[in-house]
Amino acid sequence: MLKHTINQLQAMNFYFLCTYKALSMQRPFNISPRNTLKGRHKEIYEFELPDHNIDDKVVQSFGEEWSKFHQFSQEDIDQLGEMYFDIITDEMVNERTYGFDLGCGTGRWTKVLTSRIGFMEAIDPSDAIYTADELLKNDDNVRLSRASSDRIPFDDETFDFGMSIGVLHHIPDTQKAMRNCVEKVKKGGYFYTYLYYNFEDRGFLFKTLFGIVDGVRQVVSSLSPRLKKFICDIIAIVIYMPLVLLARLFNKVGMDSIAKRIPLYFYHDQSFYIIRNDALDRFGTALEQRFSKQEVITMMKHAGLDDIVVSDGAPYWHAVGKRVR
Ligand SMILES: C[S@@+](CC[C@H](N)C(=O)[O-])C[C@H]1O[C@@H](n2cnc3c(N)ncnc32)[C@H](O)[C@@H]1O
């Protein structure tokens, strides 16, 4: 009985120490929030959104998208997380790291890092921040803010690590938004990003196909939220799934090199939920920009990063760099 009580006290002590250590990493905001919203689980600090370098329609559409797609299974998150974070080392992210996730959406990538990182500021300007509140409800080392790239509410050189995954290409001036992020990272700290690639290594046929798909995106993204979701579900079934099934078939019969050439191969081992979510993401968003590997590297250099590592693996391009100036 006594031993059991001592064990319980030790466990409680350990929990409080960890929580204290994580919370003591937080730095104060450098602007006062205009509001403190009550999420179901955490407080959400809401900041004034600037009227430049943000596309309001895009932000609203993501708020709608993430409120429909936020129930990722742990398996989905872990599997994709391994692909996204293949270039993140323990030196970049560990229990002493203070980080931020700009454009966190549902908070799924913050979630992947919470067990590795000291403390994380999860930031998003859209209603998605409420879904992040749900997903991250048990993570004491996360604080939620509603803010945007142009006004990240912390002093420059505050963080050891920053990330922005699948976000900067939806912001009108991607380079500026990247610089805004990197400014918040300390010299010697790291910034990680994922930006859509422009199919630079693909042939004429693939690029023509993409041109058509992009035209469809521009039409679909202008529809009402319900119609958009409906059309994107149809696209997931009639366009994504046949290609995904074909890629799976080639993989099964050992013809991997052919499978990899099939458009949307990336999804061959993803769940239908992820496929539907990504169809809405791809076709439902009015503004997207695409970059070559070299353009990504150049932008990262201009933002003040060096020692840049671009992953050879999908999704393309995800890259990390060290802040040098
Ligand atoms: C494709 S989602 C990515 C969400 C998340 N990083 C993920 O990969 O699951 C893009 C996110 O960027 C956010 N966003 C759009 N404009 C932004 C801006 N100017 N500053 C910060 N975030 C922005 C949207 O609200 C949306 O949640």
XYZ file of N, CA and C and ligand atoms in Angstrom, residues 52-55 58-60 62-63 65-66 72 84 101-109 123-129 147-150 164-172 177 194 196 277 281 285, ligand 1:
171
model
N -2.687 42.520 -45.234
C -1.797 42.284 -46.367
C -1.100 40.931 -46.203
N -0.686 40.399 -47.335
C -0.069 39.078 -47.426
C -0.866 37.977 -46.734
N -2.152 38.056 -46.905
C -3.032 36.983 -46.430
C -4.222 36.978 -47.391
N -4.646 35.796 -47.795
C -5.783 35.698 -48.695
C -6.983 35.245 -47.868
N -8.873 32.138 -48.879
C -8.121 30.907 -48.629
C -8.240 30.514 -47.147
N -8.091 31.515 -46.292
C -8.150 31.248 -44.851
C -9.539 30.717 -44.474
N -10.562 31.357 -45.032
C -11.924 30.913 -44.706
C -12.158 29.486 -45.216
N -9.958 27.159 -45.685
C -9.267 26.162 -44.847
C -10.003 25.934 -43.526
N -10.568 27.026 -42.995
C -11.347 26.866 -41.762
C -12.461 25.854 -41.989
N -12.554 23.578 -44.477
C -11.989 22.260 -44.796
C -11.616 21.489 -43.531
N -10.905 22.154 -42.625
C -10.418 21.429 -41.450
C -11.536 21.106 -40.481
N -8.208 12.386 -38.010
C -7.176 11.502 -38.542
C -6.908 10.403 -37.523
N 7.022 13.226 -43.697
C 7.278 14.667 -43.585
C 8.538 14.965 -42.763
N 4.593 26.246 -35.005
C 4.041 25.631 -36.215
C 3.103 26.672 -36.815
N 3.566 27.354 -37.868
C 2.730 28.404 -38.474
C 1.804 27.786 -39.519
N 0.517 28.058 -39.390
C -0.475 27.449 -40.291
C -0.683 26.004 -39.863
N -0.887 25.818 -38.556
C -0.931 24.448 -37.997
C -2.165 23.677 -38.460
N -3.198 24.371 -38.982
C -4.416 23.667 -39.397
C -4.985 22.885 -38.221
N -5.221 21.594 -38.413
C -5.774 20.759 -37.337
C -4.762 20.485 -36.235
N -3.516 20.871 -36.467
C -2.477 20.613 -35.458
C -1.875 19.225 -35.586
N -2.120 18.553 -36.745
C -1.663 17.153 -36.826
C -0.140 17.032 -36.795
N 0.575 18.034 -37.383
C 2.049 17.901 -37.367
C 2.622 18.392 -36.058
N -0.009 27.927 -34.401
C -0.585 29.205 -34.853
C -1.340 29.011 -36.163
N -2.562 29.536 -36.238
C -3.304 29.487 -37.507
C -4.330 30.620 -37.500
N -4.520 31.283 -38.649
C -5.492 32.385 -38.656
C -6.942 31.931 -38.817
N -7.165 30.659 -39.152
C -8.532 30.237 -39.508
C -9.234 29.533 -38.341
N -10.499 29.174 -38.596
C -11.274 28.423 -37.599
C -10.664 27.058 -37.305
N -9.702 26.647 -38.142
C -9.036 25.361 -37.908
C -8.433 25.302 -36.509
N -8.158 26.467 -35.927
C -7.526 26.483 -34.606
C -8.412 25.754 -33.570
N -3.348 33.686 -35.468
C -2.533 34.786 -36.001
C -2.026 34.368 -37.369
N -1.358 35.296 -38.053
C -0.899 34.974 -39.407
C 0.585 35.293 -39.575
N 1.112 34.904 -40.731
C 2.559 35.011 -40.967
C 3.066 36.442 -40.850
N 2.227 37.402 -41.199
C 2.688 38.777 -41.211
C 2.750 39.378 -39.821
N 6.462 25.358 -41.070
C 5.248 25.795 -41.745
C 5.042 24.811 -42.892
N 4.058 23.941 -42.704
C 3.939 22.774 -43.586
C 2.723 22.929 -44.496
N 3.000 23.074 -45.773
C 1.899 23.180 -46.745
C 1.143 24.488 -46.616
N 1.805 25.550 -46.211
C 1.135 26.816 -45.900
C 1.613 27.963 -46.800
N 2.931 28.110 -46.880
C 3.489 29.327 -47.493
C 3.088 29.486 -48.958
N 2.806 28.370 -49.643
C 2.388 28.475 -51.055
C 0.934 28.942 -51.184
N 0.235 29.055 -50.064
C -1.137 29.594 -50.094
C -1.172 31.060 -49.649
N 0.004 31.640 -49.505
C 0.102 33.043 -49.068
C 0.593 33.849 -50.273
N 0.004 35.033 -50.531
C 0.345 35.744 -51.772
C 1.854 35.909 -51.992
N 6.569 35.717 -46.515
C 6.036 34.936 -45.389
C 7.140 34.044 -44.811
N 7.316 22.765 -46.086
C 6.915 21.936 -47.230
C 6.182 22.855 -48.199
N 4.641 23.096 -52.318
C 4.263 22.317 -53.508
C 5.336 22.413 -54.586
N -9.538 14.180 -48.056
C -9.067 15.435 -47.476
C -8.149 16.174 -48.459
N -8.336 19.696 -50.351
C -7.226 20.645 -50.177
C -6.735 21.156 -51.531
N -8.873 25.051 -52.946
C -8.134 26.236 -52.513
C -7.857 27.167 -53.690
C -2.960 23.231 -46.354
S -3.295 23.880 -44.790
C -1.964 23.112 -43.882
C -2.307 22.839 -42.445
C -1.260 22.024 -41.697
N 0.036 22.647 -41.697
C -1.201 20.627 -42.278
O -0.335 20.374 -43.122
O -2.018 19.823 -41.890
C -2.791 25.551 -44.858
C -3.023 26.324 -43.566
O -2.395 27.618 -43.694
C -3.180 28.571 -43.022
N -2.883 29.902 -43.573
C -3.368 30.473 -44.695
N -2.883 31.728 -44.826
C -2.042 31.929 -43.779
C -1.238 33.027 -43.359
N -1.173 34.181 -44.035
N -0.508 32.894 -42.221
C -0.557 31.714 -41.525
N -1.304 30.655 -41.884
C -2.038 30.759 -42.988
C -4.612 28.105 -43.286
O -5.529 28.627 -42.341
C -4.474 26.569 -43.250
O -4.820 26.021 -42.003
